PDB file of C-alpha atoms in Angstrom:
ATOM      1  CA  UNK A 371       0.000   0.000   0.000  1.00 79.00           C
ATOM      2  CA  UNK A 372       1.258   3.340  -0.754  1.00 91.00           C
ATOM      3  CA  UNK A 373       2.088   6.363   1.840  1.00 93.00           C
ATOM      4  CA  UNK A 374      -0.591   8.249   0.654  1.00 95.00           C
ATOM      5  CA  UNK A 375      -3.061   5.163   1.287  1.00 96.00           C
ATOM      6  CA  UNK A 376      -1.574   4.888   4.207  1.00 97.00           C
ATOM      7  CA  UNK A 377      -1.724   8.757   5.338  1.00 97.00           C
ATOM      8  CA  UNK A 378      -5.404   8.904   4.504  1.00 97.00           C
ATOM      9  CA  UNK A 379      -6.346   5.610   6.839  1.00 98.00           C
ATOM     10  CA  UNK A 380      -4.347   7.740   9.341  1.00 98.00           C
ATOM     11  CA  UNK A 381      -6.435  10.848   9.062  1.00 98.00           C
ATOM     12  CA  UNK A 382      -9.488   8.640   8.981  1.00 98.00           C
ATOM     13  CA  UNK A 383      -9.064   6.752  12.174  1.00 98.00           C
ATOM     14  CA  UNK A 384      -7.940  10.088  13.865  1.00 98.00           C
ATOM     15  CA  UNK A 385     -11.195  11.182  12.721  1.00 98.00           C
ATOM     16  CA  UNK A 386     -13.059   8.585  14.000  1.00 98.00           C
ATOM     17  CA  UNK A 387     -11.633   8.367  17.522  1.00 98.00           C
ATOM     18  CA  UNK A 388     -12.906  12.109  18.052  1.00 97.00           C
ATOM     19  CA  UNK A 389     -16.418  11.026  17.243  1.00 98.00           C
ATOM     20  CA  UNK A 390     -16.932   9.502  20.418  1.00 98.00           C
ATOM     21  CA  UNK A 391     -17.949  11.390  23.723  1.00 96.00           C
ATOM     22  CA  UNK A 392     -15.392  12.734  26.169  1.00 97.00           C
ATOM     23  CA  UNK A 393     -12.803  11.013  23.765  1.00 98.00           C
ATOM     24  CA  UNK A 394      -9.378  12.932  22.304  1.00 98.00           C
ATOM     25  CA  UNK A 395      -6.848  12.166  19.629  1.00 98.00           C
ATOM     26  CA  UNK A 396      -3.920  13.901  19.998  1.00 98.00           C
ATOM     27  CA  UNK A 397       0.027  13.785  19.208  1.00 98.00           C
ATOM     28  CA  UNK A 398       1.424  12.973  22.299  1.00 97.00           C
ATOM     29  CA  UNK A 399       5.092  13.854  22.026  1.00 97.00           C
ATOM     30  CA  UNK A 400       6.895  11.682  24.589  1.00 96.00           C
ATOM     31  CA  UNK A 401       5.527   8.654  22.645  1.00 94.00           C
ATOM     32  CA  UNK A 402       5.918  10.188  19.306  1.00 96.00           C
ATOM     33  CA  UNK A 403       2.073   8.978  18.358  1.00 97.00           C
ATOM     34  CA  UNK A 404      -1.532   9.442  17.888  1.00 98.00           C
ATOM     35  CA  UNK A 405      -2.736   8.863  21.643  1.00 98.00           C
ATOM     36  CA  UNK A 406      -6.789   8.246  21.642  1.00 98.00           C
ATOM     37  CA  UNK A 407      -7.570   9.419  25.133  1.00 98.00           C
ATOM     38  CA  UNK A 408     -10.991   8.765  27.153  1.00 98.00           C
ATOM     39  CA  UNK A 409     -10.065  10.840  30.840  1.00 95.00           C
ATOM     40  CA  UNK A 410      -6.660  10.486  30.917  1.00 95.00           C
ATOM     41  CA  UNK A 411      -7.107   6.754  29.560  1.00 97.00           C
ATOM     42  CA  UNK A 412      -5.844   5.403  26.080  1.00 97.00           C
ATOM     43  CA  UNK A 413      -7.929   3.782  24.164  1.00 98.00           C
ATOM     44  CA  UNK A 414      -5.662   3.272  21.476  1.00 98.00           C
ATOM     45  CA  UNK A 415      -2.174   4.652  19.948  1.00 98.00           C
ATOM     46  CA  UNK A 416      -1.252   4.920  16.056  1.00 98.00           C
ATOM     47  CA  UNK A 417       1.798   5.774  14.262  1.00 97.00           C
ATOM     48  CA  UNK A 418       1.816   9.731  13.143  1.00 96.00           C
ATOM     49  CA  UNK A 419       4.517   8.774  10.084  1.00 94.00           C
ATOM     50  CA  UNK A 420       2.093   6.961   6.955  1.00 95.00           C
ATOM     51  CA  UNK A 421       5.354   4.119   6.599  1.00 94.00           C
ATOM     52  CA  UNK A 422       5.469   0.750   6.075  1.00 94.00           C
ATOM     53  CA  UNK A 423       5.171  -0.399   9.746  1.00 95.00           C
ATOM     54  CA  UNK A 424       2.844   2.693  10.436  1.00 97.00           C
ATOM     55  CA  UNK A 425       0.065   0.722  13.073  1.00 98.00           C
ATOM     56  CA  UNK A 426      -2.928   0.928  15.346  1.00 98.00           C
ATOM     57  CA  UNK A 427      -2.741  -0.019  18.933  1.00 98.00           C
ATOM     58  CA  UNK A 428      -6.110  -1.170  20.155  1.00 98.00           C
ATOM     59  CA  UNK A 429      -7.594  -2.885  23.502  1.00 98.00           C
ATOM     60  CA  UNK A 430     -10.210  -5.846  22.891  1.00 98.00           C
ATOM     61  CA  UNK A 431     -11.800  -8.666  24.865  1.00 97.00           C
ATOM     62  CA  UNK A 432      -8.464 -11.720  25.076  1.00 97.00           C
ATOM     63  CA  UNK A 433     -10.270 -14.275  23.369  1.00 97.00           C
ATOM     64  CA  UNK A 434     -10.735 -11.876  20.396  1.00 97.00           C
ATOM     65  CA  UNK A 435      -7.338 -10.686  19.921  1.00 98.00           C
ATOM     66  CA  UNK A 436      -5.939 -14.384  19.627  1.00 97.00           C
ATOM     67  CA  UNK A 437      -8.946 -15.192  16.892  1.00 98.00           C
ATOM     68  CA  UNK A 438      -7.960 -11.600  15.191  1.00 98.00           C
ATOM     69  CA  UNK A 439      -4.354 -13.008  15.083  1.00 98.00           C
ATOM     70  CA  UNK A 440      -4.938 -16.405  13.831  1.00 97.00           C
ATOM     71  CA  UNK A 441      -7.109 -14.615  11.314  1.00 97.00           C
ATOM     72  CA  UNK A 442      -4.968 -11.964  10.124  1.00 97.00           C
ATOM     73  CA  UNK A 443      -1.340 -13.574  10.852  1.00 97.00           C
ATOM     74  CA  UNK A 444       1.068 -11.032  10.424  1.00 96.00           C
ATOM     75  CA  UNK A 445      -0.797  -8.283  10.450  1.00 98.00           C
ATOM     76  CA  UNK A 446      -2.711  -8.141  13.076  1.00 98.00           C
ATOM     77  CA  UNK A 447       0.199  -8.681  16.478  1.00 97.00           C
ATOM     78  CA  UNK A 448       0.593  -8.397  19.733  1.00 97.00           C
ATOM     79  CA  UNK A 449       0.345  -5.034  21.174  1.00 96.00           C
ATOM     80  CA  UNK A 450       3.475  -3.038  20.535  1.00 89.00           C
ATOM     81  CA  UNK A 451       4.316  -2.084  23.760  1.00 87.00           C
ATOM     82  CA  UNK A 452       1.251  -2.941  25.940  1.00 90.00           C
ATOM     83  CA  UNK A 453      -0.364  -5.644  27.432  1.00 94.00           C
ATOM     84  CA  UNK A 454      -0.438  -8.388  24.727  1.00 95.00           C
ATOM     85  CA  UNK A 455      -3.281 -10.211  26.262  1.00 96.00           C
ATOM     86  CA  UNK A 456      -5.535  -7.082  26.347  1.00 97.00           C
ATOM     87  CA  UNK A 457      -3.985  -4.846  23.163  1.00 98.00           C
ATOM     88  CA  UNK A 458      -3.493  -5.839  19.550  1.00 98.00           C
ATOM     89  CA  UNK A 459      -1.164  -3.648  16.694  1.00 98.00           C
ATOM     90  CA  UNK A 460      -2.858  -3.797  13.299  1.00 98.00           C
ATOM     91  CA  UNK A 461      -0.636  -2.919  10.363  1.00 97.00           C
ATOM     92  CA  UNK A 462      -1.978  -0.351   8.691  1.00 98.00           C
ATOM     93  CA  UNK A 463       0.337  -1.117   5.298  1.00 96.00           C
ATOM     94  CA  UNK A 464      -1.921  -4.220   4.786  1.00 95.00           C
ATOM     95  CA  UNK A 465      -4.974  -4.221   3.397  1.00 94.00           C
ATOM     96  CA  UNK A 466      -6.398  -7.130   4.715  1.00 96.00           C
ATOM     97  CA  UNK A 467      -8.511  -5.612   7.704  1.00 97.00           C
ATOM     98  CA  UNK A 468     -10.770  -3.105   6.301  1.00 97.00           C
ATOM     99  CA  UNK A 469     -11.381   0.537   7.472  1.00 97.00           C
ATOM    100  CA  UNK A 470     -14.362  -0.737   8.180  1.00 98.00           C
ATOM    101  CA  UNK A 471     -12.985  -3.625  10.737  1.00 98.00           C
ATOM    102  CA  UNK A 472     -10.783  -1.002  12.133  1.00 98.00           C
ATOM    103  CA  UNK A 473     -13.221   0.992  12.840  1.00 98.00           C
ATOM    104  CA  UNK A 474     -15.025  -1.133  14.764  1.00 98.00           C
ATOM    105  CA  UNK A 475     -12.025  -2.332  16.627  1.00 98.00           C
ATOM    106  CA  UNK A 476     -12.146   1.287  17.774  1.00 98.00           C
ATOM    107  CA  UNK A 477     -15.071   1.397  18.754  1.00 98.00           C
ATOM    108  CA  UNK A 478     -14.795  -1.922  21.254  1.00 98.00           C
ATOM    109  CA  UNK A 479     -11.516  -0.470  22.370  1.00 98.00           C
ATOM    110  CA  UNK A 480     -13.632   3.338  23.263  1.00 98.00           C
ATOM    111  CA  UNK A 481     -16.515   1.005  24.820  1.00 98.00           C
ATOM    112  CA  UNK A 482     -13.828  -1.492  27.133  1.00 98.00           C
ATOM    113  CA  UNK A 483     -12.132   1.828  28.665  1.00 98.00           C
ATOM    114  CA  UNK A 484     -15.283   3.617  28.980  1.00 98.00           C
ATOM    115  CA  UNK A 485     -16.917   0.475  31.794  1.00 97.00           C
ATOM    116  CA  UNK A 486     -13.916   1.059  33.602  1.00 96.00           C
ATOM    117  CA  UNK A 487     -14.359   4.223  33.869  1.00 97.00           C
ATOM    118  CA  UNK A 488     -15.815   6.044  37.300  1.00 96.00           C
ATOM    119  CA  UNK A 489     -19.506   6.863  37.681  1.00 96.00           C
ATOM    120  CA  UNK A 490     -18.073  10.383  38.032  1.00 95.00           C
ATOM    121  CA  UNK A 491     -16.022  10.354  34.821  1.00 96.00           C
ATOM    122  CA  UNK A 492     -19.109   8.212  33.033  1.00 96.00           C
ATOM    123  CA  UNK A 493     -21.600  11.487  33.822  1.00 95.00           C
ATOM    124  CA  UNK A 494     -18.749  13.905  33.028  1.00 93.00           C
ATOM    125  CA  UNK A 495     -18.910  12.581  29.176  1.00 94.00           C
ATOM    126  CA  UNK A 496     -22.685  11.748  29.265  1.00 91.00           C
ATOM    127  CA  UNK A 497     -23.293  15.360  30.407  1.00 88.00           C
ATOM    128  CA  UNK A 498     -25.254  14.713  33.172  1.00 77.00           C
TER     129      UNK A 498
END
């Protein structure tokens, strides 16, 4: 896949991360990436530089992340430096996993931090 392919699945994921409530995508500096961010919490990280090993960091349920790894060997991994039962790295190069499937990763990875959350911090971003 070229950069520019690569650059625009970027943007779009970046895009989509903000459309949740209370949620943030920002370049953090110290980690040198996209840092989705639910009250201080990541939801997810993603490369800022549209490479060959640009990725997505995401959280999901364990048993899915081993069936998303059988299924997409090689592309989808291990989280890059998080938990590896609890975080997956999708390559972003490959397009195997759709926008689509990405996007919904996303949106599992938002909805797992979010029940953690506090009933405080939960009415904070549901305005109540």
């Amino acid at each position: 896949m070229e950069k520019s392919m690569i650059a625009q699945r970027i943007a779009t994921f970046k895009a989509f991360g903000e459309t949740f409530k209370g949620a943030k995508v920002y370049f953090r500096d110290d980690w040198e990436v996209f840092y989705f961010d639910l009250q201080g919490k990541m939801f997810g990280m993603m490369s800022d530089q549209s490479g060959e090993d640009a990725i997505i960091t995401l959280k999901n349920f364990p048993e899915k992340n081993e069936e998303l790894r059988e299924l997409y060997q090689g592309v989808v991994i291990p989280g890059y430096y998080a938990n590896k039962t609890h975080w997956n790295s999708i390559k972003l190069a490959s397009p195997e996993v759709s926008d689509e499937e990405i996007k919904q990763m996303i949106a599992i990875s938002y909805q797992l931090v979010y029940q953690k959350l506090t009933k405080k911090q939960k009415a904070e971003i549901d305005g109540e």
